[in-house]
C-alpha cells in the first residue's frame, strides 16, 4: 500500500508545481531549499522518498547527539513501528547516507535551508529530497511538533484523550514527498484545563492528548488570584489603610491598589516567583468584587463625576476618556511591578487578568513586559468583546484569552453544546482573537469528552491555524473514528453541533439543528434520547465488526446511557416520587463512577466535589436518607461505599444489555 500525504489543516507554505514557479515561490513565500540540485525539486516533482517498502525498512532515523530531542525520536520510531510493523534503526550523526533526519536547523548546516517567517519555538519544516526526509526545527519543542505533524500526515489521530480514541493506520509502504513549514497562530500557549480537577489517569490522558495535538506551547501562562502575602486578618487589624474602602468603610475584601505598601507586597511576590525560576510571574487580583473606592483611588477620575455601572465605578474624565476605578489603580500597580522586574529580571513577564471589575482597559499603555489575560465572561465594561479586545490590542504588547468551554455548574455534562464551540462561529471567533494581538488561549473546560470532544478537537486545530478547514477536519473525524458507522454518527453529532456538522453525503432533512436535553422539557428530552438511541444503535450495528470503531461507538453509547439515567431523575422529580428520585440519583452516580477513567463525563465533579451543587434541590431528601451531600465534606453515595465506587466501564456485552433495557423504557 503506497502512502499518500494525509490531511491535517495547517498554515503550511505550499510548493508550486513547475520550474517557472520557482521565482514566484521565492518572492511570494520567501523560502528556498538551496541544497536541492535542480529547480524541479523545489516544485516537489520527482520520485517519492521511501521510508518503508513492503514491510522492510529502507531508511534509518538519524538523530543528532541531543538528549533534548530523544523523546521525540523515540516516539517517532515507536509510532512508525505500529504503522508498518517495522522497527527503523536509530543512528547517530556519523551516518552519512540517506535517512529520516530529525533535529534542529543548526544540526544540518550543509542543507542551507531558508524558510518562511521568523524563528519560533514551535516552527518546523518537513522536507524531503529524492532519498531522504528531514524533520527540522528551531527548538526541541519545534522538533516534537514536526514529528507529530508527520505522524498525522501518515494517518495517525488522537481525537479524544485515552487509548480508545487513538487511530493508527496500517501501512506496509510509507513513501511520499513533503514540502512544508508551519508555526502556530497562538504561539505563546494553547491550553484547556479541567475545573474541579480530575483523577490521575485522566490527567495523564489529557497530557498525552495535548502533546499529540500540538497544544501547550513554549511559555506556560502563570496567573492566579493572589493576596501577595498580605494577611487579611492580622494586616487588616494593624493597617486597615492597606485594604479597600467600600461605601465609606475599610474592609478586608480587597487590597487598596493605590497604597505603596500593597505595591511593595506585589513586587516582593513577583520577585519570589522569579527567583523560583518562573518566566511568567502572576500578580492577579483576588477574585470577586469589593474593590477600593477611597479618595486616593478616586484621583484617577481627575474630577470626573463617578457613577456606578456593572457593579463597579466609572467616570468620564475632563479629557473625555471613560475610566474605571479598579482598572486604573490595579493596572498602574501592575506597571509599577513590571518596571522593577524589567530591571532585575529582564526575561520575565508580569501577568495580570483583565476580568470582572477590571475588565475595562486603562487609559494608558502597559509596560512592554506585562502580559494581560482577558476573559470572555464576567466583563464589567460597557464595551463589547470586540471593542474590548481592540482597546487592549492598543494598550498591551502581550495578550491572552481566558475562555469558558465547559463549566460543570453551567452545563452538568449535558449534550447542549457551548455556543463558543459551535461550528458556525468558532472560526470567526478565533480569527477575532488573532487579529487583536492574542497570542495565547487558556480555556476552562470539563473532563466531558462525551458531549464536547468534537468541539475540543476542532478547537485544538484552529488554535494552531485559524484558517483550517473545519468541514474537512470534521469529515476526517467521522471517517477515521467511526469508519462504516460514519453517517449515523454524523447525525448524532449534528443534533447537538447543528447542521454545520453535516459534511458527509446527503442527510435526511429532518435532522434537527439542535437536540433538546433539559429538565424543563421532558417530552423534548425524551424525543432527543429516542433519536440518539436510534442513531447510535444503527452505528453500533454498522461498526460491530470493525475493531476500534466499535469501541468508539460504544464509548458514545455509554455517554448516551448516562444521559438516559439522568433523565430518570428528571422524570421522577417532575412526578414527585421520592423513592424514584433516590434510586435515580444513585443509578446516575454509580454509573458515573464506572465512567471515571473514560473521560466521557466529569466524574470527579459529579460524584464528589460538586455532588451537592448537582443535586442541591434534593439536599434535604438525600440527608434524610443518610446520604452526605457535601456540606462541609465530600458528598455523595461514594462516601457510603468507599473507594470501590470507581469501577470498570461496562464491556460490550453488558452495554448491549443495558442498552436494550433503556430502548424498551424509551418505547423503541
XYZ file of C-alpha atoms in Angstrom:
668
model
C 0.000 0.000 0.000
C 1.502 3.297 -1.035
C 1.354 6.150 1.438
C -0.213 9.386 0.282
C 0.078 12.587 2.282
C -2.902 12.793 4.636
C -4.877 15.788 5.769
C -4.084 17.942 8.770
C -5.166 21.553 8.324
C -2.145 23.737 8.962
C -0.829 27.116 7.911
C 1.532 25.400 5.501
C 3.503 27.109 2.762
C 2.722 25.067 -0.358
C 5.249 24.461 -3.145
C 4.122 25.228 -6.685
C 4.338 22.526 -9.341
C 6.517 23.839 -12.189
C 10.058 25.075 -12.968
C 8.766 28.512 -13.926
C 7.127 28.955 -10.490
C 10.370 28.817 -8.524
C 10.987 32.567 -8.617
C 7.370 33.231 -7.682
C 7.761 30.934 -4.704
C 10.835 32.797 -3.535
C 9.170 36.167 -3.948
C 5.767 35.341 -2.513
C 6.665 32.826 0.131
C 10.200 33.892 0.869
C 11.521 30.342 1.062
C 14.173 28.388 -0.807
C 15.614 24.918 -0.296
C 19.036 25.708 -1.788
C 20.507 22.271 -1.112
C 18.395 20.770 -3.895
C 20.388 20.359 -7.105
C 17.707 21.087 -9.673
C 14.936 23.684 -9.758
C 12.328 20.974 -10.325
C 12.984 19.661 -6.849
C 11.745 22.977 -5.469
C 8.440 22.115 -7.079
C 8.231 18.728 -5.385
C 8.373 16.664 -8.588
C 10.446 13.525 -8.979
C 10.310 10.180 -7.197
C 8.867 9.732 -3.729
C 11.261 9.238 -0.867
C 10.675 5.721 0.504
C 10.928 5.143 4.261
C 9.419 1.641 4.424
C 8.756 -0.596 1.423
C 6.606 -3.736 1.575
C 7.241 -4.265 5.272
C 11.002 -3.631 5.132
C 12.860 -0.598 6.458
C 14.576 1.483 3.781
C 15.807 4.443 5.842
C 17.181 4.684 9.367
C 16.219 7.504 11.706
C 19.211 9.821 12.004
C 19.371 11.727 15.279
C 21.954 14.289 16.243
C 23.599 13.838 19.623
C 20.959 15.740 21.563
C 19.242 14.458 24.674
C 16.547 17.118 24.341
C 15.035 15.524 21.217
C 15.471 11.883 22.282
C 11.857 11.578 23.432
C 10.521 12.859 20.109
C 12.754 10.482 18.153
C 11.740 7.514 20.292
C 8.069 8.375 19.796
C 8.595 8.600 16.036
C 10.289 5.190 15.978
C 7.545 3.615 18.103
C 4.674 5.004 16.028
C 6.316 4.053 12.724
C 6.677 0.520 14.076
C 2.978 0.436 14.938
C 2.081 1.770 11.494
C 4.294 -0.549 9.422
C 5.319 -3.378 11.741
C 8.948 -2.405 11.105
C 11.490 -1.056 13.602
C 13.603 1.652 11.996
C 17.139 1.807 13.367
C 18.152 4.978 15.171
C 21.657 6.015 14.163
C 23.866 8.891 15.171
C 25.231 11.917 13.321
C 28.129 9.876 11.959
C 25.670 8.313 9.489
C 26.401 9.962 6.124
C 23.869 8.255 3.860
C 20.157 8.697 3.228
C 17.914 8.739 6.258
C 14.982 10.193 8.113
C 16.870 13.074 9.714
C 15.479 14.632 12.890
C 16.991 17.625 14.666
C 17.498 21.361 14.825
C 18.329 23.533 11.832
C 21.712 24.235 13.373
C 22.472 20.498 13.297
C 22.309 20.489 9.484
C 24.359 23.457 8.240
C 25.078 21.725 4.940
C 21.447 21.752 3.869
C 21.323 25.551 3.866
C 17.572 25.880 4.361
C 15.838 29.225 4.199
C 12.291 29.005 5.437
C 9.413 31.486 5.698
C 8.868 33.599 8.750
C 10.835 34.432 11.838
C 12.363 31.729 14.049
C 9.933 30.457 16.653
C 9.791 27.933 19.467
C 7.338 25.736 17.532
C 8.304 26.435 13.918
C 9.311 23.327 11.976
C 9.891 22.117 8.432
C 9.169 18.724 6.897
C 11.299 18.464 3.759
C 12.048 15.524 1.502
C 14.719 15.025 -1.134
C 14.962 12.120 -3.569
C 16.357 9.782 -0.919
C 15.910 11.420 2.498
C 13.380 13.125 4.728
C 14.179 15.963 7.122
C 12.106 16.994 10.148
C 13.870 20.106 11.415
C 13.015 22.980 13.741
C 14.387 25.934 15.640
C 13.979 24.246 19.043
C 13.394 20.790 20.554
C 9.734 21.717 21.039
C 9.506 22.531 17.341
C 11.047 19.151 16.520
C 8.314 17.468 18.545
C 5.650 19.473 16.670
C 7.204 18.402 13.378
C 7.221 14.735 14.399
C 3.588 14.975 15.485
C 2.579 16.616 12.211
C 4.412 13.996 10.167
C 2.657 11.172 12.037
C -0.671 12.899 11.495
C 0.031 13.077 7.773
C 0.560 9.330 7.801
C -2.993 8.991 9.181
C -2.425 8.921 12.956
C -5.124 10.599 15.034
C -5.695 11.269 18.709
C -9.238 12.597 18.659
C -10.038 12.458 22.389
C -7.891 11.551 25.409
C -7.417 7.840 26.049
C -6.253 4.861 24.033
C -9.731 4.170 22.643
C -9.590 7.375 20.595
C -6.166 6.754 19.090
C -6.229 5.843 15.383
C -3.070 4.254 13.931
C -3.145 3.235 10.242
C -1.582 0.068 8.875
C 0.815 0.796 6.018
C 3.253 -1.716 4.530
C 4.825 1.041 2.444
C 5.479 4.574 3.674
C 6.565 6.963 0.957
C 5.790 10.425 -0.306
C 7.105 13.939 -0.842
C 6.820 16.627 1.775
C 7.395 20.373 1.464
C 6.020 22.488 4.258
C 6.811 24.662 7.206
C 4.418 25.655 9.943
C 4.060 27.506 13.232
C 1.012 28.210 15.427
C -1.101 31.335 15.222
C -1.419 31.362 19.035
C 2.311 30.955 19.613
C 2.678 31.562 23.352
C 0.356 28.904 24.793
C -2.774 26.881 23.989
C -4.356 25.027 26.860
C -7.564 23.512 28.133
C -7.837 22.632 31.785
C -10.448 20.930 33.909
C -12.351 22.889 36.518
C -12.660 20.725 39.679
C -9.522 18.884 38.530
C -9.561 15.223 37.661
C -8.215 11.815 38.564
C -4.595 10.870 37.916
C -5.202 8.570 34.914
C -7.428 11.191 33.272
C -4.779 13.845 33.832
C -2.217 11.633 32.110
C -4.641 11.056 29.230
C -5.100 14.829 28.850
C -1.350 15.476 28.941
C -0.806 12.961 26.140
C -3.690 14.418 24.131
C -2.226 17.919 24.490
C 1.158 16.753 23.166
C -0.312 14.699 20.323
C -2.498 17.581 19.139
C 0.181 20.278 19.308
C -1.411 22.064 22.247
C 0.623 23.638 25.046
C 3.416 25.932 23.958
C 6.782 27.364 24.934
C 5.621 29.565 27.816
C 3.002 28.288 30.267
C 0.916 31.234 31.405
C 1.375 31.618 35.153
C -1.517 33.523 36.674
C -3.934 33.097 39.555
C -5.839 35.202 42.061
C -3.498 36.266 44.876
C -3.097 38.290 48.050
C 0.687 38.771 47.561
C 1.446 37.571 51.079
C -0.924 40.002 52.789
C -2.644 38.547 55.843
C -6.310 39.547 55.669
C -6.776 39.251 59.420
C -3.534 40.430 61.038
C -2.547 43.036 58.451
C -6.068 44.407 58.331
C -6.140 44.745 62.112
C -2.869 46.716 62.180
C -3.023 48.512 58.841
C -6.611 48.871 57.600
C -5.496 51.565 55.133
C -3.826 48.809 53.050
C -7.275 47.440 52.300
C -10.290 48.520 50.280
C -12.671 51.252 51.308
C -16.199 50.290 50.233
C -19.219 52.506 50.961
C -17.031 54.645 53.211
C -15.770 51.741 55.341
C -12.421 49.904 55.224
C -12.881 46.177 54.593
C -10.538 43.258 54.025
C -12.370 42.335 50.824
C -9.501 43.507 48.581
C -6.190 45.387 48.760
C -6.080 49.113 48.046
C -4.054 49.272 44.846
C -3.118 52.917 45.230
C -1.306 52.230 48.533
C 2.519 51.985 48.238
C 2.700 49.160 50.771
C 0.378 46.985 48.702
C 2.507 47.650 45.631
C 5.595 46.669 47.660
C 3.937 43.348 48.542
C 3.141 42.802 44.864
C 6.775 43.427 43.916
C 8.022 41.024 46.589
C 5.583 38.368 45.415
C 6.821 38.779 41.835
C 10.441 38.548 42.984
C 9.780 35.298 44.841
C 8.242 33.754 41.754
C 11.106 34.891 39.527
C 13.679 33.566 41.984
C 11.921 30.215 41.805
C 12.571 30.171 38.052
C 9.193 31.222 36.670
C 9.257 33.098 33.366
C 5.764 34.458 33.927
C 5.090 35.876 37.379
C 1.469 36.451 38.323
C 0.141 39.377 40.337
C -3.526 38.579 39.746
C -6.006 40.356 41.983
C -8.211 38.402 44.425
C -11.419 37.108 42.865
C -14.843 38.667 43.367
C -15.965 42.255 43.955
C -15.435 44.745 46.784
C -12.594 46.853 45.321
C -11.370 50.097 46.797
C -13.190 53.407 46.299
C -11.107 55.557 48.664
C -10.212 59.185 47.956
C -6.717 58.239 46.771
C -8.110 55.705 44.292
C -10.743 58.194 43.085
C -7.989 60.565 41.957
C -7.888 58.558 38.708
C -11.191 60.267 37.771
C -9.387 63.661 37.581
C -12.519 65.460 38.705
C -14.945 63.474 36.565
C -18.247 62.595 38.222
C -18.234 58.904 39.266
C -21.192 56.675 38.527
C -21.877 53.001 39.153
C -22.259 50.638 36.215
C -21.807 46.880 36.018
C -21.373 46.917 39.826
C -18.183 48.999 39.666
C -17.338 52.726 39.499
C -16.732 54.597 36.251
C -16.270 58.271 35.398
C -15.701 60.314 32.258
C -12.564 62.365 32.788
C -12.402 66.013 31.648
C -10.467 64.850 28.562
C -13.442 62.638 27.584
C -11.790 59.307 28.492
C -14.123 56.795 30.201
C -12.171 55.195 33.049
C -12.861 52.537 35.637
C -11.520 52.974 39.163
C -10.294 49.409 39.636
C -8.683 49.156 36.199
C -6.779 52.423 36.589
C -5.399 51.582 40.031
C -4.735 47.857 39.569
C -3.020 48.203 36.190
C -0.952 51.162 37.425
C 0.216 48.958 40.312
C 0.932 46.150 37.835
C 3.028 48.542 35.757
C 4.986 49.529 38.877
C 5.809 45.856 39.422
C 6.729 45.459 35.760
C 9.224 48.342 35.834
C 11.099 46.795 38.761
C 11.045 43.337 37.174
C 12.332 44.717 33.852
C 15.431 45.944 35.681
C 16.004 42.887 37.845
C 14.639 40.062 35.647
C 14.561 41.292 32.033
C 13.485 37.890 30.645
C 10.429 37.618 32.915
C 6.881 38.733 32.101
C 4.453 40.105 34.687
C 0.944 38.700 34.232
C -2.408 40.180 35.163
C -6.058 39.384 34.456
C -8.429 41.748 32.651
C -11.551 40.475 34.354
C -14.656 41.369 36.323
C -14.356 44.870 37.854
C -11.117 45.475 35.924
C -12.144 44.158 32.502
C -12.255 47.734 31.176
C -8.896 48.725 29.604
C -6.992 51.518 31.369
C -6.375 54.914 29.801
C -2.622 54.278 29.416
C -0.389 51.807 27.589
C 1.030 49.000 29.724
C 4.728 48.286 30.137
C 6.101 46.001 27.377
C 6.872 43.161 29.806
C 3.255 42.924 31.021
C 1.112 40.027 29.844
C -2.652 40.656 30.033
C -5.092 37.759 30.099
C -8.568 38.914 29.163
C -11.669 36.879 29.875
C -14.638 36.299 27.594
C -17.065 36.247 30.518
C -17.616 38.343 33.670
C -16.726 41.514 31.754
C -17.822 44.530 33.785
C -17.408 47.047 30.992
C -19.785 48.786 28.556
C -17.518 47.667 25.694
C -18.420 44.718 23.505
C -15.918 41.869 23.471
C -14.596 43.037 20.103
C -14.268 46.637 21.316
C -12.575 45.473 24.493
C -10.051 43.342 22.595
C -9.309 46.158 20.148
C -8.663 48.521 23.046
C -6.391 46.025 24.764
C -4.558 45.490 21.482
C -3.646 49.185 21.600
C -2.636 49.143 25.257
C -0.673 45.916 25.760
C 2.094 44.158 23.870
C 1.217 40.660 25.112
C -2.372 39.458 25.413
C -4.017 36.129 26.082
C -7.615 34.954 26.260
C -9.261 33.123 29.136
C -12.326 31.421 27.664
C -15.058 29.152 29.049
C -15.683 25.971 27.039
C -17.206 23.791 29.717
C -18.077 24.561 33.346
C -19.698 21.754 35.297
C -22.110 24.009 37.216
C -23.262 25.578 33.945
C -23.866 22.542 31.745
C -23.724 19.500 34.067
C -22.061 17.474 31.253
C -25.201 17.781 29.121
C -25.016 17.440 25.317
C -26.233 21.006 24.770
C -23.112 22.455 23.197
C -21.459 25.622 24.471
C -22.045 28.394 21.929
C -18.311 29.115 21.889
C -17.701 25.700 20.284
C -20.443 25.838 17.646
C -19.047 25.344 14.159
C -20.975 28.284 12.712
C -18.951 30.790 14.735
C -15.836 29.267 16.239
C -13.548 30.121 13.324
C -14.629 33.762 13.216
C -14.224 33.941 16.989
C -10.648 32.653 16.900
C -9.849 34.939 13.961
C -11.109 37.885 16.047
C -8.729 36.909 18.819
C -5.803 36.544 16.410
C -6.463 39.929 14.766
C -6.255 41.662 18.122
C -2.794 40.517 19.136
C -3.963 37.491 21.151
C -1.088 35.028 21.415
C -2.392 32.519 23.982
C -5.615 30.685 24.843
C -6.443 29.350 28.287
C -9.833 27.602 28.266
C -11.707 26.437 31.353
C -13.227 23.075 30.470
C -14.542 19.858 31.953
C -13.415 16.285 31.522
C -16.541 15.559 29.467
C -15.453 14.448 26.032
C -18.759 12.646 25.512
C -20.592 15.895 24.729
C -17.681 18.302 23.996
C -14.964 16.113 22.496
C -15.513 17.011 18.861
C -15.558 20.719 19.712
C -12.351 20.443 21.740
C -10.623 18.570 18.924
C -11.670 21.128 16.286
C -10.607 23.978 18.590
C -7.152 22.452 19.080
C -6.539 22.545 15.314
C -7.891 26.088 14.927
C -5.596 27.307 17.693
C -2.688 26.228 15.527
C -4.191 27.593 12.317
C -7.262 29.825 12.432
C -7.737 29.263 8.678
C -8.026 25.477 8.937
C -10.875 23.810 7.025
C -13.474 22.811 9.633
C -15.560 20.829 7.166
C -12.542 18.733 6.145
C -11.451 18.034 9.720
C -14.973 17.025 10.817
C -15.343 14.706 7.822
C -11.955 13.227 8.688
C -13.174 12.674 12.259
C -16.303 10.793 11.190
C -14.449 8.573 8.719
C -11.439 7.715 10.838
C -13.121 7.488 14.243
C -16.198 5.531 13.145
C -15.456 4.013 9.742
C -18.584 2.206 8.465
C -20.682 3.993 11.105
C -19.687 7.482 9.911
C -23.129 8.555 8.647
C -25.252 7.712 11.730
C -22.522 9.215 13.935
C -22.717 12.351 11.814
C -26.465 12.536 12.546
C -25.735 12.077 16.237
C -23.296 14.993 16.349
C -25.429 17.185 14.086
C -28.259 17.093 16.645
C -26.022 18.952 19.087
C -23.499 20.843 16.947
C -26.012 21.982 14.307
C -26.272 21.423 10.574
C -22.720 22.680 10.024
C -21.672 19.305 11.440
C -23.215 17.575 8.379
C -20.291 17.267 5.980
C -20.723 13.764 4.510
C -23.255 12.837 1.833
C -26.918 13.796 1.757
C -28.575 13.592 5.135
C -32.326 13.439 5.834
C -33.886 16.872 6.022
C -35.412 16.143 9.427
C -32.127 16.127 11.358
C -32.797 18.973 13.812
C -30.476 21.919 14.200
C -30.001 21.006 17.868
C -31.273 18.366 20.205
C -33.115 19.139 23.424
C -31.843 17.994 26.789
C -33.460 19.922 29.594
C -35.111 19.282 32.925
C -37.738 21.802 31.873
C -38.773 19.973 28.674
C -39.287 16.317 29.479
C -41.057 15.456 26.256
C -38.471 17.157 24.078
C -35.689 15.468 26.030
C -37.348 12.068 25.666
C -37.588 12.556 21.904
C -33.927 13.615 21.728
C -32.938 10.497 23.652
C -35.039 8.319 21.357
C -33.345 9.825 18.292
C -29.939 9.477 19.905
C -30.538 5.810 20.748
C -31.748 5.147 17.196
C -28.668 6.765 15.626
C -26.262 5.011 17.976
C -27.995 1.646 17.572
C -27.509 1.921 13.818
C -23.890 2.956 14.341
C -23.257 0.018 16.675
C -24.630 -2.431 14.092
C -22.524 -0.960 11.281
C -19.322 -0.910 13.355
C -19.844 -4.307 15.001
C -17.063 -5.998 13.005
C -14.594 -3.091 12.870
C -12.201 -3.013 15.810
C -11.531 0.482 17.121
C -14.639 1.932 15.508
C -16.810 -0.443 17.575
C -15.119 0.653 20.819
C -15.502 4.344 19.992
C -19.192 3.945 19.186
C -19.549 2.063 22.471
C -17.980 4.996 24.309
C -20.572 7.380 22.915
C -23.291 4.831 23.761
C -22.038 4.797 27.381
C -22.448 8.560 27.457
C -25.953 8.275 25.978
C -26.896 5.665 28.569
C -25.645 8.010 31.295
C -27.947 10.719 29.912
C -30.805 8.204 29.958
C -30.161 7.533 33.668
C -30.141 11.250 34.417
C -33.422 11.610 32.539
C -34.950 9.174 35.051
C -34.130 11.671 37.804
C -35.713 14.478 35.753
C -38.866 12.405 35.350
C -39.030 11.250 38.987
C -38.581 14.843 40.169
C -41.379 16.025 37.917
C -43.633 13.281 39.327
C -42.601 13.978 42.938
C -41.724 10.315 43.575
C -39.111 10.460 46.348
C -38.205 6.783 46.211
C -37.714 7.029 42.462
C -35.643 10.208 42.883
C -33.263 8.482 45.303
C -32.977 5.438 43.060
C -32.313 7.614 40.007
C -29.627 9.684 41.732
C -27.877 6.549 42.936
C -28.091 4.929 39.484
C -26.707 8.057 37.786
C -23.827 8.480 40.188
C -22.939 4.778 40.350
C -22.792 4.543 36.576
C -20.931 7.865 36.534
C -18.377 6.276 38.860
C -17.881 3.478 36.383
C -17.094 6.084 33.696
C -14.433 7.759 35.841
C -11.496 6.832 33.606
C -13.209 7.023 30.211
C -13.042 10.865 30.030
C -16.678 10.857 28.866
C -18.102 12.793 31.832
C -16.519 14.761 34.651
C -16.909 12.055 37.255
C -14.778 13.759 39.897
C -17.177 16.697 39.939
C -20.349 14.610 39.669
C -19.864 12.139 42.490
C -17.610 14.054 44.834
C -16.558 17.704 44.676
C -19.769 19.091 43.147
C -22.283 16.446 44.203
C -24.063 18.961 46.425
C -24.347 21.502 43.601
C -25.598 18.924 41.121
C -28.372 17.638 43.420
C -28.968 20.720 45.559
C -32.732 20.649 45.092
C -32.764 17.168 46.669
C -30.421 18.022 49.547
C -32.992 17.526 52.319
C -34.240 14.268 50.833
C -30.705 12.894 50.489
C -29.632 13.856 54.002
C -32.848 12.479 55.473
C -31.893 9.149 53.912
C -28.327 9.188 55.214
C -26.572 10.378 52.067
C -23.893 13.051 52.726
C -24.443 15.954 50.360
C -21.112 17.652 50.755
C -21.861 20.471 53.159
C -18.504 20.630 54.928
C -17.294 17.367 53.402
C -17.122 15.440 50.170
C -20.586 14.233 49.383
C -22.489 11.601 47.504
C -23.126 7.882 47.566
C -19.383 7.315 47.194
C -18.994 8.146 50.874
C -21.168 5.171 51.765
C -19.241 2.557 49.802
C -15.623 3.789 49.838
C -13.062 3.902 47.082
C -14.545 0.865 45.367
C -17.124 3.221 43.894
C -14.855 3.728 40.907
C -15.436 0.634 38.814
C -14.714 -0.532 35.307
C -16.967 0.658 32.498
C -19.338 -1.909 31.008
C -17.890 -4.223 28.390
C -19.567 -4.614 25.004
C -21.948 -7.385 26.099
C -23.065 -5.660 29.299
C -23.521 -2.388 27.437
C -25.761 -4.151 24.924
C -27.939 -5.483 27.752
C -28.207 -2.066 29.396
C -28.861 -0.506 26.018
C -31.742 -2.787 25.119
C -33.417 -2.246 28.504
C -33.160 1.515 28.013
C -34.580 1.258 24.490
C -37.619 -0.592 25.835
C -38.143 2.035 28.519
C -37.959 4.757 25.866
C -40.534 2.922 23.779
C -38.168 1.950 20.941
